[in-house]
């Protein structure tokens, strides 16, 4: 019998329930939706979570499509899922937990007697660290971004190769291999000896079907690649960036992008122009380095200094 919160499944069974983490302001129990899929055969454990950032809904789209397609009879091992991590932020479609104005993915490994976010982080970290592999489904918030997978443990970490391998198996095509800030699950998971990746499934308001489909494919690639399901995954070479150049606007106005997401850019290439409302050019911004056009703001209007776009740099393939 495998239990997560109120969900409990024996071999060949699936169950859903709630992982309880304190109460809301009116005293209602906070219960994160969770699922246990216990394979008919024994094997490894995979932990998947979504909506650690409350406005990042593509991961919830992935979970809602993957779980119904998992037949415990075909599965070897166990899949543990927390479908919505950032409970309070999800209710209002905000990025950060409004109870403590904290970004959940800076709160790991959490504290079970701490703030709201720390308690949720502790409860989900407890579940995650029961697994052999961790997938923390994110996206580039509501900006526009390519589908990519982040390896956040840092290139000198003892689990770096394992995390890179997991990212390659997930197989979005792009990998950001850069040590993340403290408090990220994709940094703290490897410290516990568990290969962890942070798939970043595009960026949108609401759901993006293409990015969700990339995430569903990635989860099934991992399930096949690590022996949870029969069949193998033909790994493809991944385009890897090891850093970002971020570009702000030198002037206030309207942004027109020259490059498209996923384009290769060379140093000196035009990335975007800023114009007045009447189309008069105010600024042209070119790439400082070679790279891949990775992420952009969603809205065209910018103030001086405001974020416009990112280029993934130091690019290779593996
Ligand atoms: Zn996120």
PDB file of C-alpha atoms and ligand atoms in Angstrom:
ATOM      1  CA  UNK A   1       0.000   0.000   0.000  1.00  0.00           C
ATOM      2  CA  UNK A   2       1.351   3.409  -0.969  1.00  0.00           C
ATOM      3  CA  UNK A   3      -0.126   6.480   0.647  1.00  0.00           C
ATOM      4  CA  UNK A   4       0.143  10.171  -0.155  1.00  0.00           C
ATOM      5  CA  UNK A   5      -2.116  12.376   1.950  1.00  0.00           C
ATOM      6  CA  UNK A   6      -5.550  10.754   1.880  1.00  0.00           C
ATOM      7  CA  UNK A   7      -4.777   8.846  -1.360  1.00  0.00           C
ATOM      8  CA  UNK A   8      -3.860   5.205  -0.894  1.00  0.00           C
ATOM      9  CA  UNK A   9      -3.272   2.544  -3.548  1.00  0.00           C
ATOM     10  CA  UNK A  10      -2.195  -1.095  -3.497  1.00  0.00           C
ATOM     11  CA  UNK A  11      -0.511  -2.883  -6.412  1.00  0.00           C
ATOM     12  CA  UNK A  12      -2.446  -2.307  -9.649  1.00  0.00           C
ATOM     13  CA  UNK A  13      -4.517   0.506  -8.132  1.00  0.00           C
ATOM     14  CA  UNK A  14      -4.878   4.243  -8.489  1.00  0.00           C
ATOM     15  CA  UNK A  15      -6.300   6.644  -5.941  1.00  0.00           C
ATOM     16  CA  UNK A  16      -6.688  10.386  -5.605  1.00  0.00           C
ATOM     17  CA  UNK A  17      -7.020  12.458  -2.475  1.00  0.00           C
ATOM     18  CA  UNK A  18      -5.744  15.506  -0.647  1.00  0.00           C
ATOM     19  CA  UNK A  19      -2.434  16.314   0.949  1.00  0.00           C
ATOM     20  CA  UNK A  20      -3.465  18.495   3.872  1.00  0.00           C
ATOM     21  CA  UNK A  21      -1.339  21.537   4.742  1.00  0.00           C
ATOM     22  CA  UNK A  22      -3.013  23.764   7.323  1.00  0.00           C
ATOM     23  CA  UNK A  23      -6.162  25.816   6.858  1.00  0.00           C
ATOM     24  CA  UNK A  24      -7.411  28.795   4.872  1.00  0.00           C
ATOM     25  CA  UNK A  25      -8.422  32.047   6.589  1.00  0.00           C
ATOM     26  CA  UNK A  26     -11.967  30.766   7.167  1.00  0.00           C
ATOM     27  CA  UNK A  27     -10.719  27.549   8.735  1.00  0.00           C
ATOM     28  CA  UNK A  28     -11.266  25.313   5.715  1.00  0.00           C
ATOM     29  CA  UNK A  29      -8.635  22.604   5.347  1.00  0.00           C
ATOM     30  CA  UNK A  30      -6.057  23.299   2.656  1.00  0.00           C
ATOM     31  CA  UNK A  31      -5.763  20.046   0.723  1.00  0.00           C
ATOM     32  CA  UNK A  32      -3.453  19.852  -2.265  1.00  0.00           C
ATOM     33  CA  UNK A  33      -4.954  17.499  -4.887  1.00  0.00           C
ATOM     34  CA  UNK A  34      -2.753  14.418  -5.033  1.00  0.00           C
ATOM     35  CA  UNK A  35      -2.714  11.015  -6.695  1.00  0.00           C
ATOM     36  CA  UNK A  36      -1.006   7.681  -6.169  1.00  0.00           C
ATOM     37  CA  UNK A  37      -0.635   5.279  -9.083  1.00  0.00           C
ATOM     38  CA  UNK A  38       0.770   2.002  -7.816  1.00  0.00           C
ATOM     39  CA  UNK A  39       1.939  -0.298 -10.580  1.00  0.00           C
ATOM     40  CA  UNK A  40       1.014  -3.967 -10.648  1.00  0.00           C
ATOM     41  CA  UNK A  41       4.774  -4.689 -10.694  1.00  0.00           C
ATOM     42  CA  UNK A  42       7.338  -3.196  -8.368  1.00  0.00           C
ATOM     43  CA  UNK A  43       9.907  -0.658  -9.526  1.00  0.00           C
ATOM     44  CA  UNK A  44      11.107   2.896  -9.040  1.00  0.00           C
ATOM     45  CA  UNK A  45       9.071   5.837  -7.758  1.00  0.00           C
ATOM     46  CA  UNK A  46       8.466   8.977  -9.830  1.00  0.00           C
ATOM     47  CA  UNK A  47       7.242  12.192  -8.210  1.00  0.00           C
ATOM     48  CA  UNK A  48       5.495  14.832 -10.332  1.00  0.00           C
ATOM     49  CA  UNK A  49       4.219  18.194  -9.166  1.00  0.00           C
ATOM     50  CA  UNK A  50       2.555  21.126 -10.937  1.00  0.00           C
ATOM     51  CA  UNK A  51       1.573  24.739 -10.264  1.00  0.00           C
ATOM     52  CA  UNK A  52       4.322  25.464  -7.769  1.00  0.00           C
ATOM     53  CA  UNK A  53       3.893  28.920  -9.254  1.00  0.00           C
ATOM     54  CA  UNK A  54       0.163  29.587  -9.148  1.00  0.00           C
ATOM     55  CA  UNK A  55      -0.183  31.130 -12.623  1.00  0.00           C
ATOM     56  CA  UNK A  56       1.734  28.318 -14.342  1.00  0.00           C
ATOM     57  CA  UNK A  57      -1.126  26.133 -15.462  1.00  0.00           C
ATOM     58  CA  UNK A  58       0.431  24.072 -18.272  1.00  0.00           C
ATOM     59  CA  UNK A  59       1.759  21.579 -15.718  1.00  0.00           C
ATOM     60  CA  UNK A  60      -1.775  21.098 -14.403  1.00  0.00           C
ATOM     61  CA  UNK A  61      -2.792  20.482 -18.020  1.00  0.00           C
ATOM     62  CA  UNK A  62      -0.076  17.826 -18.262  1.00  0.00           C
ATOM     63  CA  UNK A  63      -1.109  16.087 -15.034  1.00  0.00           C
ATOM     64  CA  UNK A  64      -4.786  16.123 -16.018  1.00  0.00           C
ATOM     65  CA  UNK A  65      -3.894  14.377 -19.286  1.00  0.00           C
ATOM     66  CA  UNK A  66      -1.228  11.982 -18.000  1.00  0.00           C
ATOM     67  CA  UNK A  67      -3.032  10.496 -14.994  1.00  0.00           C
ATOM     68  CA  UNK A  68      -6.080   9.198 -16.931  1.00  0.00           C
ATOM     69  CA  UNK A  69      -3.720   7.568 -19.448  1.00  0.00           C
ATOM     70  CA  UNK A  70      -1.784   5.668 -16.761  1.00  0.00           C
ATOM     71  CA  UNK A  71      -2.988   2.097 -16.416  1.00  0.00           C
ATOM     72  CA  UNK A  72      -1.602   0.666 -13.144  1.00  0.00           C
ATOM     73  CA  UNK A  73      -1.765  -2.801 -14.741  1.00  0.00           C
ATOM     74  CA  UNK A  74       0.955  -1.747 -17.224  1.00  0.00           C
ATOM     75  CA  UNK A  75       3.050   0.162 -14.712  1.00  0.00           C
ATOM     76  CA  UNK A  76       6.142  -1.045 -12.868  1.00  0.00           C
ATOM     77  CA  UNK A  77       6.749   1.082  -9.798  1.00  0.00           C
ATOM     78  CA  UNK A  78       4.880   4.032  -8.360  1.00  0.00           C
ATOM     79  CA  UNK A  79       3.902   7.494  -9.552  1.00  0.00           C
ATOM     80  CA  UNK A  80       3.168  10.119  -6.901  1.00  0.00           C
ATOM     81  CA  UNK A  81       1.529  13.352  -8.075  1.00  0.00           C
ATOM     82  CA  UNK A  82       0.702  16.655  -6.425  1.00  0.00           C
ATOM     83  CA  UNK A  83      -1.443  18.341  -9.061  1.00  0.00           C
ATOM     84  CA  UNK A  84      -1.609  21.844  -7.561  1.00  0.00           C
ATOM     85  CA  UNK A  85       1.171  22.889  -5.182  1.00  0.00           C
ATOM     86  CA  UNK A  86       0.662  26.615  -4.738  1.00  0.00           C
ATOM     87  CA  UNK A  87      -2.895  26.276  -3.442  1.00  0.00           C
ATOM     88  CA  UNK A  88      -3.529  29.889  -2.493  1.00  0.00           C
ATOM     89  CA  UNK A  89      -1.933  31.430  -5.608  1.00  0.00           C
ATOM     90  CA  UNK A  90      -3.782  29.012  -7.897  1.00  0.00           C
ATOM     91  CA  UNK A  91      -7.150  30.189  -6.516  1.00  0.00           C
ATOM     92  CA  UNK A  92      -6.488  33.704  -7.794  1.00  0.00           C
ATOM     93  CA  UNK A  93      -4.200  32.810 -10.752  1.00  0.00           C
ATOM     94  CA  UNK A  94      -1.256  34.656  -9.248  1.00  0.00           C
ATOM     95  CA  UNK A  95       2.395  33.632  -9.374  1.00  0.00           C
ATOM     96  CA  UNK A  96       3.231  34.006  -5.680  1.00  0.00           C
ATOM     97  CA  UNK A  97       1.441  32.685  -2.612  1.00  0.00           C
ATOM     98  CA  UNK A  98      -0.684  35.698  -1.498  1.00  0.00           C
ATOM     99  CA  UNK A  99      -0.678  34.552   2.138  1.00  0.00           C
ATOM    100  CA  UNK A 100       3.014  35.348   2.582  1.00  0.00           C
ATOM    101  CA  UNK A 101       3.885  36.971  -0.776  1.00  0.00           C
ATOM    102  CA  UNK A 102       6.455  34.252  -1.394  1.00  0.00           C
ATOM    103  CA  UNK A 103       7.564  32.442  -4.536  1.00  0.00           C
ATOM    104  CA  UNK A 104       7.124  28.758  -3.737  1.00  0.00           C
ATOM    105  CA  UNK A 105      10.156  27.738  -5.757  1.00  0.00           C
ATOM    106  CA  UNK A 106      12.417  29.668  -3.380  1.00  0.00           C
ATOM    107  CA  UNK A 107      11.036  27.962  -0.264  1.00  0.00           C
ATOM    108  CA  UNK A 108      12.380  24.395  -0.626  1.00  0.00           C
ATOM    109  CA  UNK A 109      13.066  22.271   1.356  1.00  0.00           C
ATOM    110  CA  UNK A 110      10.537  24.169   3.474  1.00  0.00           C
ATOM    111  CA  UNK A 111       9.717  24.150   7.157  1.00  0.00           C
ATOM    112  CA  UNK A 112       6.698  22.324   8.585  1.00  0.00           C
ATOM    113  CA  UNK A 113       6.266  24.942  11.311  1.00  0.00           C
ATOM    114  CA  UNK A 114       7.113  27.950   9.123  1.00  0.00           C
ATOM    115  CA  UNK A 115       5.208  30.312   6.833  1.00  0.00           C
ATOM    116  CA  UNK A 116       2.408  29.179   4.529  1.00  0.00           C
ATOM    117  CA  UNK A 117       4.798  28.621   1.598  1.00  0.00           C
ATOM    118  CA  UNK A 118       7.394  26.927   3.797  1.00  0.00           C
ATOM    119  CA  UNK A 119       4.781  24.490   5.106  1.00  0.00           C
ATOM    120  CA  UNK A 120       3.557  23.631   1.601  1.00  0.00           C
ATOM    121  CA  UNK A 121       7.166  23.255   0.466  1.00  0.00           C
ATOM    122  CA  UNK A 122       7.903  20.945   3.416  1.00  0.00           C
ATOM    123  CA  UNK A 123       4.845  18.768   2.743  1.00  0.00           C
ATOM    124  CA  UNK A 124       5.595  18.432  -0.969  1.00  0.00           C
ATOM    125  CA  UNK A 125       9.338  17.977  -0.338  1.00  0.00           C
ATOM    126  CA  UNK A 126       8.453  15.098   1.986  1.00  0.00           C
ATOM    127  CA  UNK A 127       6.501  13.476  -0.838  1.00  0.00           C
ATOM    128  CA  UNK A 128       9.132  14.279  -3.476  1.00  0.00           C
ATOM    129  CA  UNK A 129      11.993  12.796  -1.494  1.00  0.00           C
ATOM    130  CA  UNK A 130      10.229   9.425  -1.328  1.00  0.00           C
ATOM    131  CA  UNK A 131      10.894   9.174  -5.077  1.00  0.00           C
ATOM    132  CA  UNK A 132      13.835   8.131  -7.251  1.00  0.00           C
ATOM    133  CA  UNK A 133      13.148  10.894  -9.784  1.00  0.00           C
ATOM    134  CA  UNK A 134      11.465  14.295  -9.487  1.00  0.00           C
ATOM    135  CA  UNK A 135       9.668  16.345 -12.169  1.00  0.00           C
ATOM    136  CA  UNK A 136       8.681  19.874 -11.056  1.00  0.00           C
ATOM    137  CA  UNK A 137       6.482  21.179 -13.889  1.00  0.00           C
ATOM    138  CA  UNK A 138       6.823  24.912 -14.523  1.00  0.00           C
ATOM    139  CA  UNK A 139       6.589  27.359 -17.403  1.00  0.00           C
ATOM    140  CA  UNK A 140       7.943  30.813 -18.170  1.00  0.00           C
ATOM    141  CA  UNK A 141       5.055  32.289 -16.204  1.00  0.00           C
ATOM    142  CA  UNK A 142       2.783  34.376 -18.460  1.00  0.00           C
ATOM    143  CA  UNK A 143       5.626  35.575 -20.700  1.00  0.00           C
ATOM    144  CA  UNK A 144       6.345  33.878 -24.054  1.00  0.00           C
ATOM    145  CA  UNK A 145       9.006  31.178 -23.866  1.00  0.00           C
ATOM    146  CA  UNK A 146      10.240  28.099 -25.709  1.00  0.00           C
ATOM    147  CA  UNK A 147       9.611  24.672 -24.180  1.00  0.00           C
ATOM    148  CA  UNK A 148      12.755  23.731 -22.267  1.00  0.00           C
ATOM    149  CA  UNK A 149      13.972  21.749 -19.289  1.00  0.00           C
ATOM    150  CA  UNK A 150      16.064  23.243 -16.503  1.00  0.00           C
ATOM    151  CA  UNK A 151      18.875  21.464 -14.707  1.00  0.00           C
ATOM    152  CA  UNK A 152      19.429  23.547 -11.606  1.00  0.00           C
ATOM    153  CA  UNK A 153      21.878  21.584  -9.435  1.00  0.00           C
ATOM    154  CA  UNK A 154      24.960  23.227 -10.964  1.00  0.00           C
ATOM    155  CA  UNK A 155      27.586  21.658 -13.165  1.00  0.00           C
ATOM    156  CA  UNK A 156      29.867  20.617 -10.281  1.00  0.00           C
ATOM    157  CA  UNK A 157      27.107  18.768  -8.408  1.00  0.00           C
ATOM    158  CA  UNK A 158      27.582  15.000  -8.011  1.00  0.00           C
ATOM    159  CA  UNK A 159      24.140  14.436  -9.578  1.00  0.00           C
ATOM    160  CA  UNK A 160      24.706  16.764 -12.519  1.00  0.00           C
ATOM    161  CA  UNK A 161      25.073  13.961 -15.060  1.00  0.00           C
ATOM    162  CA  UNK A 162      21.966  12.191 -13.729  1.00  0.00           C
ATOM    163  CA  UNK A 163      19.919  15.380 -13.938  1.00  0.00           C
ATOM    164  CA  UNK A 164      21.185  16.060 -17.478  1.00  0.00           C
ATOM    165  CA  UNK A 165      20.259  12.517 -18.454  1.00  0.00           C
ATOM    166  CA  UNK A 166      16.753  12.965 -17.027  1.00  0.00           C
ATOM    167  CA  UNK A 167      16.402  16.251 -18.952  1.00  0.00           C
ATOM    168  CA  UNK A 168      17.508  14.531 -22.159  1.00  0.00           C
ATOM    169  CA  UNK A 169      15.044  11.703 -21.594  1.00  0.00           C
ATOM    170  CA  UNK A 170      12.191  14.204 -21.009  1.00  0.00           C
ATOM    171  CA  UNK A 171      13.278  15.569 -24.370  1.00  0.00           C
ATOM    172  CA  UNK A 172      11.816  19.043 -24.960  1.00  0.00           C
ATOM    173  CA  UNK A 173      14.720  19.815 -27.304  1.00  0.00           C
ATOM    174  CA  UNK A 174      16.187  22.625 -25.186  1.00  0.00           C
ATOM    175  CA  UNK A 175      17.913  22.490 -21.810  1.00  0.00           C
ATOM    176  CA  UNK A 176      19.035  25.312 -19.552  1.00  0.00           C
ATOM    177  CA  UNK A 177      21.961  23.965 -17.544  1.00  0.00           C
ATOM    178  CA  UNK A 178      22.573  26.647 -14.937  1.00  0.00           C
ATOM    179  CA  UNK A 179      22.724  26.465 -11.144  1.00  0.00           C
ATOM    180  CA  UNK A 180      19.453  27.828  -9.797  1.00  0.00           C
ATOM    181  CA  UNK A 181      18.738  30.130  -6.882  1.00  0.00           C
ATOM    182  CA  UNK A 182      18.518  28.686  -3.389  1.00  0.00           C
ATOM    183  CA  UNK A 183      15.174  27.216  -2.463  1.00  0.00           C
ATOM    184  CA  UNK A 184      14.386  25.651  -5.821  1.00  0.00           C
ATOM    185  CA  UNK A 185      13.130  22.074  -5.731  1.00  0.00           C
ATOM    186  CA  UNK A 186      15.375  21.317  -8.713  1.00  0.00           C
ATOM    187  CA  UNK A 187      18.339  22.356  -6.544  1.00  0.00           C
ATOM    188  CA  UNK A 188      17.338  20.760  -3.256  1.00  0.00           C
ATOM    189  CA  UNK A 189      16.171  17.433  -4.767  1.00  0.00           C
ATOM    190  CA  UNK A 190      19.655  16.571  -6.091  1.00  0.00           C
ATOM    191  CA  UNK A 191      21.147  17.479  -2.690  1.00  0.00           C
ATOM    192  CA  UNK A 192      19.051  14.568  -1.343  1.00  0.00           C
ATOM    193  CA  UNK A 193      20.487  12.307  -4.044  1.00  0.00           C
ATOM    194  CA  UNK A 194      17.419  12.444  -6.311  1.00  0.00           C
ATOM    195  CA  UNK A 195      17.771  13.449  -9.972  1.00  0.00           C
ATOM    196  CA  UNK A 196      15.409  16.406 -10.408  1.00  0.00           C
ATOM    197  CA  UNK A 197      14.427  18.540 -13.374  1.00  0.00           C
ATOM    198  CA  UNK A 198      12.281  21.581 -13.847  1.00  0.00           C
ATOM    199  CA  UNK A 199      10.549  21.315 -17.230  1.00  0.00           C
ATOM    200  CA  UNK A 200       9.563  24.829 -18.331  1.00  0.00           C
ATOM    201  CA  UNK A 201       6.598  24.272 -20.611  1.00  0.00           C
ATOM    202  CA  UNK A 202       6.395  27.418 -22.707  1.00  0.00           C
ATOM    203  CA  UNK A 203       4.740  30.493 -21.307  1.00  0.00           C
ATOM    204  CA  UNK A 204       1.153  31.672 -21.607  1.00  0.00           C
ATOM    205  CA  UNK A 205      -1.940  32.951 -19.856  1.00  0.00           C
ATOM    206  CA  UNK A 206      -4.052  29.880 -19.205  1.00  0.00           C
ATOM    207  CA  UNK A 207      -3.232  26.768 -21.199  1.00  0.00           C
ATOM    208  CA  UNK A 208      -1.065  26.346 -24.283  1.00  0.00           C
ATOM    209  CA  UNK A 209      -1.951  23.037 -25.945  1.00  0.00           C
ATOM    210  CA  UNK A 210       1.392  22.617 -27.735  1.00  0.00           C
ATOM    211  CA  UNK A 211       3.390  23.099 -24.547  1.00  0.00           C
ATOM    212  CA  UNK A 212       1.056  20.791 -22.618  1.00  0.00           C
ATOM    213  CA  UNK A 213       1.506  18.139 -25.301  1.00  0.00           C
ATOM    214  CA  UNK A 214       5.305  18.557 -25.043  1.00  0.00           C
ATOM    215  CA  UNK A 215       4.971  17.992 -21.304  1.00  0.00           C
ATOM    216  CA  UNK A 216       2.774  14.902 -21.709  1.00  0.00           C
ATOM    217  CA  UNK A 217       5.279  13.464 -24.183  1.00  0.00           C
ATOM    218  CA  UNK A 218       8.108  14.286 -21.767  1.00  0.00           C
ATOM    219  CA  UNK A 219       6.450  12.495 -18.843  1.00  0.00           C
ATOM    220  CA  UNK A 220       5.808   9.389 -20.960  1.00  0.00           C
ATOM    221  CA  UNK A 221       9.391   9.541 -22.237  1.00  0.00           C
ATOM    222  CA  UNK A 222      10.564   9.447 -18.616  1.00  0.00           C
ATOM    223  CA  UNK A 223       8.143   6.623 -17.749  1.00  0.00           C
ATOM    224  CA  UNK A 224       9.470   4.529 -20.647  1.00  0.00           C
ATOM    225  CA  UNK A 225      13.085   5.623 -20.313  1.00  0.00           C
ATOM    226  CA  UNK A 226      13.302   4.640 -16.642  1.00  0.00           C
ATOM    227  CA  UNK A 227      11.415   1.348 -16.895  1.00  0.00           C
ATOM    228  CA  UNK A 228       8.029   2.364 -15.457  1.00  0.00           C
ATOM    229  CA  UNK A 229       6.388   1.461 -18.762  1.00  0.00           C
ATOM    230  CA  UNK A 230       7.468  -0.986 -21.462  1.00  0.00           C
ATOM    231  CA  UNK A 231       9.144   0.376 -24.574  1.00  0.00           C
ATOM    232  CA  UNK A 232      12.097   2.659 -24.970  1.00  0.00           C
ATOM    233  CA  UNK A 233      12.593   6.324 -25.663  1.00  0.00           C
ATOM    234  CA  UNK A 234      14.719   7.318 -28.616  1.00  0.00           C
ATOM    235  CA  UNK A 235      16.707  10.126 -27.023  1.00  0.00           C
ATOM    236  CA  UNK A 236      17.369  13.124 -29.253  1.00  0.00           C
ATOM    237  CA  UNK A 237      20.323  15.493 -28.886  1.00  0.00           C
ATOM    238  CA  UNK A 238      19.329  18.515 -26.796  1.00  0.00           C
ATOM    239  CA  UNK A 239      20.324  22.119 -27.437  1.00  0.00           C
ATOM    240  CA  UNK A 240      21.831  23.288 -24.182  1.00  0.00           C
ATOM    241  CA  UNK A 241      22.297  26.862 -22.962  1.00  0.00           C
ATOM    242  CA  UNK A 242      24.404  27.541 -19.889  1.00  0.00           C
ATOM    243  CA  UNK A 243      23.252  31.086 -19.252  1.00  0.00           C
ATOM    244  CA  UNK A 244      21.062  33.991 -20.327  1.00  0.00           C
ATOM    245  CA  UNK A 245      21.546  37.479 -21.595  1.00  0.00           C
ATOM    246  CA  UNK A 246      18.570  39.563 -20.572  1.00  0.00           C
ATOM    247  CA  UNK A 247      17.643  42.676 -22.529  1.00  0.00           C
ATOM    248  CA  UNK A 248      15.752  45.669 -21.225  1.00  0.00           C
ATOM    249  CA  UNK A 249      14.359  48.539 -23.247  1.00  0.00           C
ATOM    250  CA  UNK A 250      16.556  51.621 -23.702  1.00  0.00           C
ATOM    251  CA  UNK A 251      13.422  53.738 -24.234  1.00  0.00           C
ATOM    252  CA  UNK A 252       9.723  53.811 -23.516  1.00  0.00           C
ATOM    253  CA  UNK A 253       7.384  52.737 -26.311  1.00  0.00           C
ATOM    254  CA  UNK A 254       6.261  49.688 -28.260  1.00  0.00           C
ATOM    255  CA  UNK A 255       8.430  46.641 -28.895  1.00  0.00           C
ATOM    256  CA  UNK A 256       8.671  44.964 -32.299  1.00  0.00           C
ATOM    257  CA  UNK A 257      10.618  41.720 -32.268  1.00  0.00           C
ATOM    258  CA  UNK A 258      12.883  40.854 -35.156  1.00  0.00           C
ATOM    259  CA  UNK A 259      13.734  37.355 -33.902  1.00  0.00           C
ATOM    260  CA  UNK A 260      11.269  34.514 -33.245  1.00  0.00           C
ATOM    261  CA  UNK A 261      11.398  32.179 -30.249  1.00  0.00           C
ATOM    262  CA  UNK A 262      13.888  29.382 -30.937  1.00  0.00           C
ATOM    263  CA  UNK A 263      15.829  31.372 -33.584  1.00  0.00           C
ATOM    264  CA  UNK A 264      19.603  31.196 -33.506  1.00  0.00           C
ATOM    265  CA  UNK A 265      20.963  34.700 -33.158  1.00  0.00           C
ATOM    266  CA  UNK A 266      24.497  35.965 -33.653  1.00  0.00           C
ATOM    267  CA  UNK A 267      26.202  38.824 -31.852  1.00  0.00           C
ATOM    268  CA  UNK A 268      25.154  42.020 -33.604  1.00  0.00           C
ATOM    269  CA  UNK A 269      21.846  40.665 -34.948  1.00  0.00           C
ATOM    270  CA  UNK A 270      18.841  42.914 -34.444  1.00  0.00           C
ATOM    271  CA  UNK A 271      16.631  41.546 -31.649  1.00  0.00           C
ATOM    272  CA  UNK A 272      13.957  44.241 -31.401  1.00  0.00           C
ATOM    273  CA  UNK A 273      13.062  47.833 -32.111  1.00  0.00           C
ATOM    274  CA  UNK A 274      11.156  50.270 -29.930  1.00  0.00           C
ATOM    275  CA  UNK A 275       8.822  52.728 -31.638  1.00  0.00           C
ATOM    276  CA  UNK A 276       6.426  55.503 -30.715  1.00  0.00           C
ATOM    277  CA  UNK A 277       2.695  54.875 -31.119  1.00  0.00           C
ATOM    278  CA  UNK A 278       3.122  56.438 -34.581  1.00  0.00           C
ATOM    279  CA  UNK A 279       5.744  53.935 -35.681  1.00  0.00           C
ATOM    280  CA  UNK A 280       8.714  56.263 -35.349  1.00  0.00           C
ATOM    281  CA  UNK A 281      11.810  54.306 -34.368  1.00  0.00           C
ATOM    282  CA  UNK A 282      13.242  55.217 -30.967  1.00  0.00           C
ATOM    283  CA  UNK A 283      15.746  52.420 -30.402  1.00  0.00           C
ATOM    284  CA  UNK A 284      17.244  49.291 -31.957  1.00  0.00           C
ATOM    285  CA  UNK A 285      18.694  46.576 -29.739  1.00  0.00           C
ATOM    286  CA  UNK A 286      21.127  43.986 -31.047  1.00  0.00           C
ATOM    287  CA  UNK A 287      22.430  40.755 -29.526  1.00  0.00           C
ATOM    288  CA  UNK A 288      25.552  41.021 -27.376  1.00  0.00           C
ATOM    289  CA  UNK A 289      26.433  37.358 -27.884  1.00  0.00           C
ATOM    290  CA  UNK A 290      25.536  34.359 -30.011  1.00  0.00           C
ATOM    291  CA  UNK A 291      22.692  32.241 -28.693  1.00  0.00           C
ATOM    292  CA  UNK A 292      19.093  31.096 -28.950  1.00  0.00           C
ATOM    293  CA  UNK A 293      16.162  33.531 -28.748  1.00  0.00           C
ATOM    294  CA  UNK A 294      14.577  32.074 -25.622  1.00  0.00           C
ATOM    295  CA  UNK A 295      11.952  34.257 -23.974  1.00  0.00           C
ATOM    296  CA  UNK A 296      10.079  37.525 -24.465  1.00  0.00           C
ATOM    297  CA  UNK A 297       7.671  39.738 -22.631  1.00  0.00           C
ATOM    298  CA  UNK A 298       4.058  39.270 -23.676  1.00  0.00           C
ATOM    299  CA  UNK A 299       2.803  42.850 -23.869  1.00  0.00           C
ATOM    300  CA  UNK A 300       4.319  45.239 -26.442  1.00  0.00           C
ATOM    301  CA  UNK A 301       4.399  48.367 -24.291  1.00  0.00           C
ATOM    302  CA  UNK A 302       7.565  48.999 -22.276  1.00  0.00           C
ATOM    303  CA  UNK A 303       9.003  51.665 -20.012  1.00  0.00           C
ATOM    304  CA  UNK A 304      12.672  52.551 -20.110  1.00  0.00           C
ATOM    305  CA  UNK A 305      14.652  49.747 -18.480  1.00  0.00           C
ATOM    306  CA  UNK A 306      11.759  47.303 -18.497  1.00  0.00           C
ATOM    307  CA  UNK A 307      12.430  43.628 -19.350  1.00  0.00           C
ATOM    308  CA  UNK A 308      12.013  42.792 -23.033  1.00  0.00           C
ATOM    309  CA  UNK A 309      13.610  39.438 -23.868  1.00  0.00           C
ATOM    310  CA  UNK A 310      16.251  36.807 -23.094  1.00  0.00           C
ATOM    311  CA  UNK A 311      18.788  35.014 -25.251  1.00  0.00           C
ATOM    312  CA  UNK A 312      20.142  31.646 -24.080  1.00  0.00           C
ATOM    313  CA  UNK A 313      23.933  31.824 -24.333  1.00  0.00           C
ATOM    314  CA  UNK A 314      26.972  29.564 -24.302  1.00  0.00           C
ATOM    315  CA  UNK A 315      25.020  27.074 -26.416  1.00  0.00           C
ATOM    316  CA  UNK A 316      26.084  23.547 -27.289  1.00  0.00           C
ATOM    317  CA  UNK A 317      24.422  20.172 -27.827  1.00  0.00           C
ATOM    318  CA  UNK A 318      24.605  16.955 -25.839  1.00  0.00           C
TER     319      UNK A 318
HETATM  320 ZN1  LIG B   1       7.649  28.524 -12.243  1.00  0.00          ZN
END
